[in-house]
mmCIF file of C-alpha atoms in Angstrom:
data_model
loop_
_atom_site.group_PDB
_atom_site.id
_atom_site.type_symbol
_atom_site.label_atom_id
_atom_site.label_comp_id
_atom_site.label_asym_id
_atom_site.label_seq_id
_atom_site.Cartn_x
_atom_site.Cartn_y
_atom_site.Cartn_z
ATOM 1 C CA UNK A 137 257.873 183.526 -92.696
ATOM 2 C CA UNK A 138 254.719 184.518 -93.293
ATOM 3 C CA UNK A 139 254.618 188.220 -95.599
ATOM 4 C CA UNK A 140 254.641 186.270 -99.956
ATOM 5 C CA UNK A 141 257.034 188.502 -100.757
ATOM 6 C CA UNK A 142 259.235 186.661 -97.265
ATOM 7 C CA UNK A 143 258.149 182.997 -98.818
ATOM 8 C CA UNK A 144 259.687 184.558 -102.531
ATOM 9 C CA UNK A 145 262.662 185.502 -101.437
ATOM 10 C CA UNK A 146 263.525 182.454 -99.996
ATOM 11 C CA UNK A 147 262.579 180.292 -102.767
ATOM 12 C CA UNK A 148 264.286 182.287 -105.012
ATOM 13 C CA UNK A 149 267.641 181.949 -102.991
ATOM 14 C CA UNK A 150 267.788 178.158 -103.306
ATOM 15 C CA UNK A 151 266.980 178.687 -107.139
ATOM 16 C CA UNK A 152 270.206 180.952 -108.179
ATOM 17 C CA UNK A 153 269.602 179.505 -111.840
ATOM 18 C CA UNK A 154 266.507 181.720 -112.144
ATOM 19 C CA UNK A 155 269.242 185.379 -112.000
ATOM 20 C CA UNK A 156 271.334 183.278 -115.106
ATOM 21 C CA UNK A 157 268.080 183.075 -117.172
ATOM 22 C CA UNK A 158 265.920 186.636 -116.573
ATOM 23 C CA UNK A 159 270.053 187.439 -118.042
ATOM 24 C CA UNK A 160 269.669 185.067 -121.058
ATOM 25 C CA UNK A 161 266.086 187.102 -121.522
ATOM 26 C CA UNK A 162 267.098 190.174 -121.947
ATOM 27 C CA UNK A 163 264.033 192.150 -121.921
ATOM 28 C CA UNK A 164 260.548 191.851 -120.137
ATOM 29 C CA UNK A 165 259.273 188.486 -119.988
ATOM 30 C CA UNK A 166 255.852 188.242 -122.447
ATOM 31 C CA UNK A 167 253.547 186.998 -120.417
ATOM 32 C CA UNK A 168 249.432 185.798 -120.414
ATOM 33 C CA UNK A 169 246.501 184.133 -118.657
ATOM 34 C CA UNK A 170 243.909 182.395 -118.595
ATOM 35 C CA UNK A 171 241.185 181.100 -116.489
ATOM 36 C CA UNK A 172 243.545 182.146 -113.295
ATOM 37 C CA UNK A 173 241.712 183.789 -111.082
ATOM 38 C CA UNK A 174 243.228 186.108 -108.882
ATOM 39 C CA UNK A 175 245.939 186.523 -111.383
ATOM 40 C CA UNK A 176 248.633 184.587 -108.823
ATOM 41 C CA UNK A 177 251.364 184.042 -111.584
ATOM 42 C CA UNK A 178 251.582 187.444 -112.586
ATOM 43 C CA UNK A 179 251.476 188.518 -108.003
ATOM 44 C CA UNK A 180 254.003 185.780 -107.720
ATOM 45 C CA UNK A 181 256.657 187.134 -110.723
ATOM 46 C CA UNK A 182 256.066 190.563 -109.158
ATOM 47 C CA UNK A 183 257.794 189.004 -105.235
ATOM 48 C CA UNK A 184 260.148 186.768 -107.861
ATOM 49 C CA UNK A 185 260.891 190.604 -109.626
ATOM 50 C CA UNK A 186 261.320 192.027 -105.790
ATOM 51 C CA UNK A 187 263.712 188.677 -105.127
ATOM 52 C CA UNK A 188 265.863 189.417 -107.322
ATOM 53 C CA UNK A 189 266.498 192.795 -107.194
ATOM 54 C CA UNK A 190 267.791 192.148 -104.011
ATOM 55 C CA UNK A 191 269.375 189.680 -104.503
ATOM 56 C CA UNK A 192 272.034 190.076 -107.610
ATOM 57 C CA UNK A 193 272.859 193.321 -107.661
ATOM 58 C CA UNK A 194 269.176 195.195 -108.493
ATOM 59 C CA UNK A 195 268.500 192.803 -111.224
ATOM 60 C CA UNK A 196 265.296 193.131 -112.643
ATOM 61 C CA UNK A 197 262.877 190.910 -113.797
ATOM 62 C CA UNK A 198 260.840 192.743 -115.886
ATOM 63 C CA UNK A 199 256.716 190.767 -117.102
ATOM 64 C CA UNK A 200 255.281 191.975 -120.174
ATOM 65 C CA UNK A 201 251.104 190.949 -119.460
ATOM 66 C CA UNK A 202 250.047 190.946 -123.669
ATOM 67 C CA UNK A 203 246.149 188.963 -122.328
ATOM 68 C CA UNK A 204 243.867 188.131 -119.552
ATOM 69 C CA UNK A 205 240.852 185.443 -120.216
ATOM 70 C CA UNK A 206 238.329 185.191 -117.249
ATOM 71 C CA UNK A 207 234.803 184.965 -117.336
ATOM 72 C CA UNK A 208 233.269 185.224 -114.779
ATOM 73 C CA UNK A 209 232.239 189.294 -114.217
ATOM 74 C CA UNK A 210 233.322 189.208 -111.067
ATOM 75 C CA UNK A 211 236.873 188.244 -111.781
ATOM 76 C CA UNK A 212 236.869 189.492 -114.587
ATOM 77 C CA UNK A 213 236.782 193.615 -112.577
ATOM 78 C CA UNK A 214 239.433 192.170 -110.384
ATOM 79 C CA UNK A 215 241.342 192.196 -112.917
ATOM 80 C CA UNK A 216 241.330 194.746 -114.659
ATOM 81 C CA UNK A 217 241.123 196.903 -111.429
ATOM 82 C CA UNK A 218 245.017 195.557 -110.206
ATOM 83 C CA UNK A 219 245.970 194.612 -113.299
ATOM 84 C CA UNK A 220 244.595 196.654 -116.522
ATOM 85 C CA UNK A 221 246.016 194.044 -118.780
ATOM 86 C CA UNK A 222 245.427 195.568 -122.323
ATOM 87 C CA UNK A 223 243.316 192.925 -123.862
ATOM 88 C CA UNK A 224 241.028 190.768 -120.961
ATOM 89 C CA UNK A 225 239.104 188.582 -123.252
ATOM 90 C CA UNK A 226 235.587 186.378 -121.734
ATOM 91 C CA UNK A 227 235.585 182.933 -123.355
ATOM 92 C CA UNK A 228 239.078 180.704 -123.628
ATOM 93 C CA UNK A 229 236.853 178.465 -125.939
ATOM 94 C CA UNK A 230 237.227 181.630 -128.625
ATOM 95 C CA UNK A 231 241.344 182.019 -129.160
ATOM 96 C CA UNK A 232 241.780 179.963 -131.168
ATOM 97 C CA UNK A 233 240.130 181.952 -133.457
ATOM 98 C CA UNK A 234 241.617 185.142 -135.464
ATOM 99 C CA UNK A 235 239.560 186.802 -132.809
ATOM 100 C CA UNK A 236 237.694 186.466 -129.906
ATOM 101 C CA UNK A 237 235.771 189.028 -128.053
ATOM 102 C CA UNK A 238 236.663 191.193 -124.968
ATOM 103 C CA UNK A 239 234.534 191.298 -121.807
ATOM 104 C CA UNK A 240 233.781 195.469 -123.280
ATOM 105 C CA UNK A 241 231.736 192.915 -125.876
ATOM 106 C CA UNK A 242 234.079 194.160 -128.208
ATOM 107 C CA UNK A 243 235.664 191.505 -131.459
ATOM 108 C CA UNK A 244 239.683 192.002 -131.304
ATOM 109 C CA UNK A 245 242.067 190.275 -133.421
ATOM 110 C CA UNK A 246 243.379 187.332 -130.257
ATOM 111 C CA UNK A 247 247.635 187.676 -129.666
ATOM 112 C CA UNK A 248 250.323 185.319 -130.086
ATOM 113 C CA UNK A 249 253.708 186.722 -129.808
ATOM 114 C CA UNK A 250 253.644 184.865 -125.893
ATOM 115 C CA UNK A 251 256.733 183.445 -124.185
ATOM 116 C CA UNK A 252 254.448 181.700 -120.836
ATOM 117 C CA UNK A 253 250.746 180.729 -120.633
ATOM 118 C CA UNK A 254 249.401 180.574 -117.322
ATOM 119 C CA UNK A 255 246.165 178.821 -117.232
ATOM 120 C CA UNK A 256 244.040 176.921 -114.931
ATOM 121 C CA UNK A 257 241.211 175.793 -117.420
ATOM 122 C CA UNK A 258 237.916 174.412 -115.501
ATOM 123 C CA UNK A 259 238.086 171.419 -112.768
ATOM 124 C CA UNK A 260 233.633 171.676 -112.659
ATOM 125 C CA UNK A 261 233.633 167.826 -114.155
ATOM 126 C CA UNK A 262 236.844 166.764 -112.407
ATOM 127 C CA UNK A 263 236.152 168.078 -108.998
ATOM 128 C CA UNK A 264 235.159 165.582 -106.063
ATOM 129 C CA UNK A 265 232.542 168.695 -105.170
ATOM 130 C CA UNK A 266 230.663 168.070 -107.710
ATOM 131 C CA UNK A 267 227.793 165.592 -107.840
ATOM 132 C CA UNK A 268 227.513 165.065 -111.438
ATOM 133 C CA UNK A 269 231.681 165.317 -112.410
ATOM 134 C CA UNK A 270 230.413 161.557 -114.011
ATOM 135 C CA UNK A 271 228.918 162.793 -116.580
ATOM 136 C CA UNK A 272 232.285 164.026 -118.748
ATOM 137 C CA UNK A 273 231.534 161.314 -120.974
ATOM 138 C CA UNK A 274 232.947 163.248 -124.309
ATOM 139 C CA UNK A 275 236.887 164.518 -122.837
ATOM 140 C CA UNK A 276 237.326 160.783 -121.766
ATOM 141 C CA UNK A 277 237.822 159.377 -118.095
ATOM 142 C CA UNK A 278 241.733 159.010 -116.381
ATOM 143 C CA UNK A 279 243.810 156.056 -118.536
ATOM 144 C CA UNK A 280 247.509 155.168 -118.911
ATOM 145 C CA UNK A 281 249.417 156.263 -121.465
ATOM 146 C CA UNK A 282 249.322 153.492 -123.801
ATOM 147 C CA UNK A 283 245.477 154.083 -124.530
ATOM 148 C CA UNK A 284 245.907 158.146 -123.725
ATOM 149 C CA UNK A 285 248.104 157.942 -126.781
ATOM 150 C CA UNK A 286 246.137 156.728 -128.720
ATOM 151 C CA UNK A 287 242.516 159.445 -127.098
ATOM 152 C CA UNK A 288 245.110 162.065 -127.806
ATOM 153 C CA UNK A 289 245.725 160.953 -131.493
ATOM 154 C CA UNK A 290 241.354 160.672 -131.981
ATOM 155 C CA UNK A 291 240.584 163.862 -130.998
ATOM 156 C CA UNK A 292 243.707 165.739 -132.711
ATOM 157 C CA UNK A 293 242.159 164.946 -135.626
ATOM 158 C CA UNK A 294 239.035 166.565 -134.843
ATOM 159 C CA UNK A 295 240.516 169.631 -133.380
ATOM 160 C CA UNK A 296 240.805 171.925 -131.128
ATOM 161 C CA UNK A 297 238.797 175.065 -131.527
ATOM 162 C CA UNK A 298 235.963 172.337 -132.854
ATOM 163 C CA UNK A 299 236.619 170.118 -129.416
ATOM 164 C CA UNK A 300 236.204 173.972 -127.381
ATOM 165 C CA UNK A 301 232.946 174.669 -128.651
ATOM 166 C CA UNK A 302 231.071 171.343 -128.744
ATOM 167 C CA UNK A 303 228.686 169.617 -126.599
ATOM 168 C CA UNK A 304 231.401 168.625 -123.975
ATOM 169 C CA UNK A 305 231.784 169.229 -120.059
ATOM 170 C CA UNK A 306 233.233 172.606 -119.237
ATOM 171 C CA UNK A 307 236.379 170.985 -117.931
ATOM 172 C CA UNK A 308 236.664 170.210 -121.645
ATOM 173 C CA UNK A 309 236.001 173.091 -123.339
ATOM 174 C CA UNK A 310 238.055 175.084 -121.885
ATOM 175 C CA UNK A 311 241.094 172.561 -121.431
ATOM 176 C CA UNK A 312 240.302 172.829 -126.171
ATOM 177 C CA UNK A 313 239.516 176.621 -125.811
ATOM 178 C CA UNK A 314 243.129 176.712 -124.080
ATOM 179 C CA UNK A 315 245.228 173.859 -126.547
ATOM 180 C CA UNK A 316 243.384 174.917 -129.867
ATOM 181 C CA UNK A 317 245.223 179.185 -128.887
ATOM 182 C CA UNK A 318 248.799 177.022 -128.243
ATOM 183 C CA UNK A 319 248.656 174.828 -131.970
ATOM 184 C CA UNK A 320 248.127 178.417 -133.467
ATOM 185 C CA UNK A 321 250.668 180.612 -131.312
ATOM 186 C CA UNK A 322 252.958 177.899 -129.451
ATOM 187 C CA UNK A 323 254.506 179.979 -126.725
ATOM 188 C CA UNK A 324 257.181 178.313 -125.381
ATOM 189 C CA UNK A 325 256.185 177.549 -122.392
ATOM 190 C CA UNK A 326 252.850 176.256 -121.144
ATOM 191 C CA UNK A 327 252.342 175.852 -117.092
ATOM 192 C CA UNK A 328 248.143 174.732 -116.334
ATOM 193 C CA UNK A 329 247.068 174.188 -112.968
ATOM 194 C CA UNK A 330 244.133 171.765 -112.264
ATOM 195 C CA UNK A 331 242.708 169.158 -109.260
ATOM 196 C CA UNK A 332 244.035 165.948 -109.476
ATOM 197 C CA UNK A 333 241.592 164.237 -110.766
ATOM 198 C CA UNK A 334 241.607 166.435 -113.961
ATOM 199 C CA UNK A 335 242.364 163.225 -117.486
ATOM 200 C CA UNK A 336 246.425 164.669 -116.829
ATOM 201 C CA UNK A 337 248.040 161.987 -118.477
ATOM 202 C CA UNK A 338 245.624 163.001 -121.723
ATOM 203 C CA UNK A 339 245.851 166.719 -121.509
ATOM 204 C CA UNK A 340 249.887 165.493 -121.405
ATOM 205 C CA UNK A 341 249.733 163.821 -124.958
ATOM 206 C CA UNK A 342 247.431 165.919 -126.331
ATOM 207 C CA UNK A 343 251.132 168.927 -125.936
ATOM 208 C CA UNK A 344 253.254 165.728 -126.857
ATOM 209 C CA UNK A 345 251.189 166.095 -129.941
ATOM 210 C CA UNK A 346 251.331 169.556 -130.103
ATOM 211 C CA UNK A 347 254.944 169.277 -130.485
ATOM 212 C CA UNK A 348 256.029 169.591 -126.693
ATOM 213 C CA UNK A 349 257.589 168.032 -123.885
ATOM 214 C CA UNK A 350 255.498 167.928 -120.784
ATOM 215 C CA UNK A 351 255.553 165.885 -117.556
ATOM 216 C CA UNK A 352 252.719 167.045 -114.388
ATOM 217 C CA UNK A 353 253.633 166.742 -110.801
ATOM 218 C CA UNK A 354 251.396 166.645 -107.596
ATOM 219 C CA UNK A 355 252.163 169.514 -105.491
ATOM 220 C CA UNK A 356 250.613 170.506 -101.614
ATOM 221 C CA UNK A 357 250.822 173.747 -100.056
ATOM 222 C CA UNK A 358 251.829 172.158 -96.352
ATOM 223 C CA UNK A 359 255.285 171.372 -98.223
ATOM 224 C CA UNK A 360 255.770 174.929 -99.571
ATOM 225 C CA UNK A 361 255.901 177.564 -96.755
ATOM 226 C CA UNK A 362 251.726 177.348 -95.510
ATOM 227 C CA UNK A 363 250.189 175.179 -92.999
ATOM 228 C CA UNK A 364 247.235 174.068 -94.550
ATOM 229 C CA UNK A 365 246.996 171.950 -96.993
ATOM 230 C CA UNK A 366 245.500 171.910 -100.553
ATOM 231 C CA UNK A 367 246.400 169.799 -103.866
ATOM 232 C CA UNK A 368 246.607 170.658 -106.751
ATOM 233 C CA UNK A 369 248.375 169.137 -110.110
ATOM 234 C CA UNK A 370 251.107 170.943 -112.055
ATOM 235 C CA UNK A 371 251.879 170.594 -115.275
ATOM 236 C CA UNK A 372 255.242 171.971 -117.774
ATOM 237 C CA UNK A 373 255.233 171.944 -121.379
ATOM 238 C CA UNK A 374 258.010 173.387 -123.003
ATOM 239 C CA UNK A 375 258.241 173.704 -126.797
ATOM 240 C CA UNK A 376 260.875 171.132 -128.364
ATOM 241 C CA UNK A 377 261.514 174.084 -131.361
ATOM 242 C CA UNK A 378 263.330 171.718 -133.973
ATOM 243 C CA UNK A 379 264.893 169.448 -131.698
ATOM 244 C CA UNK A 380 266.931 171.615 -129.541
ATOM 245 C CA UNK A 381 265.083 171.761 -126.667
ATOM 246 C CA UNK A 382 266.835 168.393 -124.750
ATOM 247 C CA UNK A 383 263.009 166.242 -123.218
ATOM 248 C CA UNK A 384 265.045 165.853 -119.611
ATOM 249 C CA UNK A 385 264.623 169.986 -119.916
ATOM 250 C CA UNK A 386 260.493 168.758 -117.711
ATOM 251 C CA UNK A 387 262.105 167.060 -115.333
ATOM 252 C CA UNK A 388 264.378 169.418 -114.132
ATOM 253 C CA UNK A 389 261.402 171.160 -114.143
ATOM 254 C CA UNK A 390 259.653 169.417 -111.261
ATOM 255 C CA UNK A 391 263.341 169.420 -110.007
ATOM 256 C CA UNK A 392 264.096 172.735 -109.576
ATOM 257 C CA UNK A 393 260.491 172.866 -107.843
ATOM 258 C CA UNK A 394 261.373 169.889 -105.026
ATOM 259 C CA UNK A 395 263.732 171.872 -104.503
ATOM 260 C CA UNK A 396 262.170 175.030 -103.757
ATOM 261 C CA UNK A 397 259.945 172.976 -100.673
ATOM 262 C CA UNK A 398 259.524 174.453 -96.782
ATOM 263 C CA UNK A 399 257.342 172.889 -94.872
ATOM 264 C CA UNK A 400 255.169 175.191 -93.057
ATOM 265 C CA UNK A 401 257.544 177.028 -90.862
ATOM 266 C CA UNK A 402 254.644 178.406 -88.756
ATOM 267 C CA UNK A 403 251.251 177.822 -86.564
ATOM 268 C CA UNK A 404 248.246 179.269 -88.466
ATOM 269 C CA UNK A 405 247.658 181.148 -85.948
ATOM 270 C CA UNK A 406 250.676 183.743 -87.513
ATOM 271 C CA UNK A 407 248.623 184.346 -90.520
ATOM 272 C CA UNK A 408 245.893 185.668 -88.872
ATOM 273 C CA UNK A 409 244.605 188.846 -88.115
ATOM 274 C CA UNK A 410 245.070 190.229 -84.263
ATOM 275 C CA UNK A 411 241.296 190.044 -82.450
ATOM 276 C CA UNK A 412 241.285 193.681 -82.684
ATOM 277 C CA UNK A 413 242.511 194.785 -85.617
ATOM 278 C CA UNK A 414 240.701 197.473 -86.963
ATOM 279 C CA UNK A 415 240.510 195.530 -90.063
ATOM 280 C CA UNK A 416 238.826 192.602 -88.451
ATOM 281 C CA UNK A 417 236.101 195.045 -86.575
ATOM 282 C CA UNK A 418 235.099 197.090 -89.907
ATOM 283 C CA UNK A 419 234.630 193.211 -91.423
ATOM 284 C CA UNK A 420 232.573 191.563 -87.811
ATOM 285 C CA UNK A 421 230.632 194.724 -88.087
ATOM 286 C CA UNK A 422 229.562 194.579 -91.739
ATOM 287 C CA UNK A 423 228.508 191.084 -91.671
ATOM 288 C CA UNK A 424 226.890 191.418 -88.639
ATOM 289 C CA UNK A 425 225.133 193.779 -90.120
ATOM 290 C CA UNK A 426 224.228 191.686 -92.824
ATOM 291 C CA UNK A 427 223.154 188.390 -91.024
ATOM 292 C CA UNK A 428 220.535 190.616 -89.860
ATOM 293 C CA UNK A 429 218.612 190.360 -93.211
ATOM 294 C CA UNK A 430 219.398 186.771 -92.658
ATOM 295 C CA UNK A 431 217.257 184.000 -92.101
ATOM 296 C CA UNK A 432 217.942 181.172 -90.251
ATOM 297 C CA UNK A 433 217.012 178.428 -93.195
ATOM 298 C CA UNK A 434 215.420 174.860 -91.767
ATOM 299 C CA UNK A 435 214.989 173.627 -95.022
ATOM 300 C CA UNK A 436 217.664 171.362 -95.391
ATOM 301 C CA UNK A 437 217.626 169.057 -92.348
ATOM 302 C CA UNK A 438 215.002 167.451 -93.753
ATOM 303 C CA UNK A 439 216.967 166.360 -96.641
ATOM 304 C CA UNK A 440 219.899 164.789 -94.545
ATOM 305 C CA UNK A 441 218.873 164.633 -90.581
ATOM 306 C CA UNK A 442 219.182 161.187 -91.441
ATOM 307 C CA UNK A 443 222.005 160.845 -93.292
ATOM 308 C CA UNK A 444 224.027 162.950 -89.512
ATOM 309 C CA UNK A 445 222.393 159.962 -87.694
ATOM 310 C CA UNK A 446 223.978 157.183 -89.917
ATOM 311 C CA UNK A 447 227.104 159.575 -89.119
ATOM 312 C CA UNK A 448 226.933 159.238 -85.360
ATOM 313 C CA UNK A 449 225.749 155.692 -85.449
ATOM 314 C CA UNK A 450 228.869 154.924 -87.282
ATOM 315 C CA UNK A 451 231.608 156.116 -85.600
ATOM 316 C CA UNK A 452 229.277 155.773 -82.143
ATOM 317 C CA UNK A 453 228.964 158.745 -80.845
ATOM 318 C CA UNK A 454 225.826 159.785 -79.687
ATOM 319 C CA UNK A 455 223.448 162.316 -79.797
ATOM 320 C CA UNK A 456 225.396 164.328 -78.535
ATOM 321 C CA UNK A 457 225.319 168.847 -79.332
ATOM 322 C CA UNK A 458 227.698 169.682 -76.860
ATOM 323 C CA UNK A 459 228.934 173.246 -78.517
ATOM 324 C CA UNK A 460 226.077 173.982 -80.264
ATOM 325 C CA UNK A 461 223.225 173.459 -78.134
ATOM 326 C CA UNK A 462 221.002 174.186 -80.770
ATOM 327 C CA UNK A 463 217.117 172.905 -80.375
ATOM 328 C CA UNK A 464 215.019 171.897 -83.389
ATOM 329 C CA UNK A 465 213.359 175.272 -82.413
ATOM 330 C CA UNK A 466 216.075 176.852 -83.820
ATOM 331 C CA UNK A 467 217.814 178.237 -81.303
ATOM 332 C CA UNK A 468 221.975 177.013 -80.518
ATOM 333 C CA UNK A 469 224.273 178.245 -77.926
ATOM 334 C CA UNK A 470 227.975 178.136 -78.559
ATOM 335 C CA UNK A 471 231.026 178.384 -76.749
ATOM 336 C CA UNK A 472 230.965 181.771 -74.387
ATOM 337 C CA UNK A 473 234.740 183.175 -77.451
ATOM 338 C CA UNK A 474 232.243 182.142 -80.229
ATOM 339 C CA UNK A 475 230.678 184.481 -82.430
ATOM 340 C CA UNK A 476 227.498 183.775 -81.234
ATOM 341 C CA UNK A 477 225.790 186.011 -84.189
ATOM 342 C CA UNK A 478 226.735 184.046 -87.290
ATOM 343 C CA UNK A 479 226.238 180.468 -85.142
ATOM 344 C CA UNK A 480 221.969 181.835 -84.771
ATOM 345 C CA UNK A 481 222.148 181.867 -88.598
ATOM 346 C CA UNK A 482 223.079 178.832 -90.091
ATOM 347 C CA UNK A 483 221.311 175.472 -90.733
ATOM 348 C CA UNK A 484 220.600 172.694 -88.837
ATOM 349 C CA UNK A 485 223.114 170.483 -90.734
ATOM 350 C CA UNK A 486 225.568 172.890 -90.286
ATOM 351 C CA UNK A 487 225.544 173.062 -86.270
ATOM 352 C CA UNK A 488 225.012 168.989 -86.429
ATOM 353 C CA UNK A 489 227.828 169.586 -88.765
ATOM 354 C CA UNK A 490 230.142 170.338 -85.663
ATOM 355 C CA UNK A 491 228.863 168.504 -82.904
ATOM 356 C CA UNK A 492 229.170 165.084 -85.244
ATOM 357 C CA UNK A 493 233.367 166.651 -85.834
ATOM 358 C CA UNK A 494 234.139 167.722 -82.335
ATOM 359 C CA UNK A 495 232.614 164.428 -81.022
ATOM 360 C CA UNK A 496 235.097 162.085 -83.407
ATOM 361 C CA UNK A 497 238.002 163.872 -82.631
ATOM 362 C CA UNK A 498 237.411 163.386 -78.694
ATOM 363 C CA UNK A 499 236.775 160.389 -80.463
ATOM 364 C CA UNK A 500 239.483 159.539 -82.423
ATOM 365 C CA UNK A 501 242.205 161.270 -80.635
ATOM 366 C CA UNK A 502 241.481 162.137 -77.208
ATOM 367 C CA UNK A 503 241.272 165.552 -76.284
ATOM 368 C CA UNK A 504 239.050 168.447 -76.389
ATOM 369 C CA UNK A 505 239.460 170.250 -79.770
ATOM 370 C CA UNK A 506 237.926 173.979 -78.027
ATOM 371 C CA UNK A 507 241.629 173.889 -77.135
ATOM 372 C CA UNK A 508 243.275 173.500 -80.346
ATOM 373 C CA UNK A 509 243.717 175.285 -83.398
ATOM 374 C CA UNK A 510 242.905 173.342 -86.369
ATOM 375 C CA UNK A 511 241.347 174.680 -89.464
ATOM 376 C CA UNK A 512 236.948 172.922 -90.241
ATOM 377 C CA UNK A 513 235.360 174.468 -93.196
ATOM 378 C CA UNK A 514 231.890 174.104 -93.274
ATOM 379 C CA UNK A 515 231.432 176.421 -96.121
ATOM 380 C CA UNK A 516 230.333 174.045 -98.622
ATOM 381 C CA UNK A 517 229.346 171.133 -96.778
ATOM 382 C CA UNK A 518 227.723 167.974 -98.747
ATOM 383 C CA UNK A 519 228.487 165.179 -95.844
ATOM 384 C CA UNK A 520 228.966 165.497 -92.589
ATOM 385 C CA UNK A 521 232.760 166.349 -91.945
ATOM 386 C CA UNK A 522 236.054 163.985 -92.041
ATOM 387 C CA UNK A 523 239.544 164.004 -90.397
ATOM 388 C CA UNK A 524 242.065 163.582 -93.665
ATOM 389 C CA UNK A 525 245.286 163.834 -91.620
ATOM 390 C CA UNK A 526 245.166 161.167 -88.589
ATOM 391 C CA UNK A 527 248.453 161.046 -88.055
ATOM 392 C CA UNK A 528 248.833 164.215 -87.956
ATOM 393 C CA UNK A 529 248.783 166.646 -84.276
ATOM 394 C CA UNK A 530 247.500 169.876 -86.663
ATOM 395 C CA UNK A 531 244.302 168.614 -87.498
ATOM 396 C CA UNK A 532 242.958 170.164 -91.084
ATOM 397 C CA UNK A 533 239.721 168.852 -91.167
ATOM 398 C CA UNK A 534 237.678 169.739 -94.021
ATOM 399 C CA UNK A 535 234.068 168.929 -95.470
ATOM 400 C CA UNK A 536 233.782 170.227 -98.960
#
């Protein structure tokens, strides 16, 4: 089971109540997305619809996409090409007003009438990838329920739209931009996604003050068909209405999501294209051409040489460079099966990180990593790598 549609077929089969909801709705589900990047929520809804059609005698789950909001130009282009929403807003901080600016620069009315809002507001101030994340003082720090409730009441007095346009960090601004729209238009269902370090209890309390039942839970991709660990927290908020919606509705949501779990049934190799696949050949040729235009950067090594030396000493792996055989004169020689052109253009920092990780795995686990399938993420290194799961036989070592 490596095709996304097969995974959604299996999930829908595990929760047959989805079909009852679609039948009761009797019309297209009106959806809006904010900061959703690749519009994965719409892709998922489409695959749910396909699964329902196959499993429930042609039942179609229609979706009406009312608007998207995305500030990154290249993501705007992707959304416009692939989804063509009626409105593509530029800045989530404007959505609490009567009108907002589209990605084309026009001012148009901000619509309501949404059944489902899916938002992934900025994680910049909360992400572990951001060394300046401690500067998020204007939004607050993670806190327990009682303190979060008190803080939420203070923030509500100030107004979500005003907070969205204040001098707080990007994470706070985008959250309150979303909340300002929610306060005005009251969508029945909200799904929020963000990193684990986001201020979840505070955000939950803010939604409760707007008249919602809300609950959040931590999810990991490895529990849902994918042989890769990516932990995120999701929140479901359901409008109370005139107290006609029971408070346990969000608890039932978490139970249903857990019911759809299926630990990755296939290894990582099953998800990869074959080495001789034409798409791989074309991509390699294109990347080789791009690499020829680049030069190897050596400036970073002086900044991190001491840190790498400390890493080697603290883990007692010695000075060896068995994988890359890199030298400070700019040369390196990866194993025969490796992509030599790519390696020769990597900074010393990256090459040394590969050697350190290799030596640590040999020392800690007693096997040669060159003969195991292991995912090493070396795209955003700011420190030398660490092994995330010391008990797992399928290692996923990441150092972003």
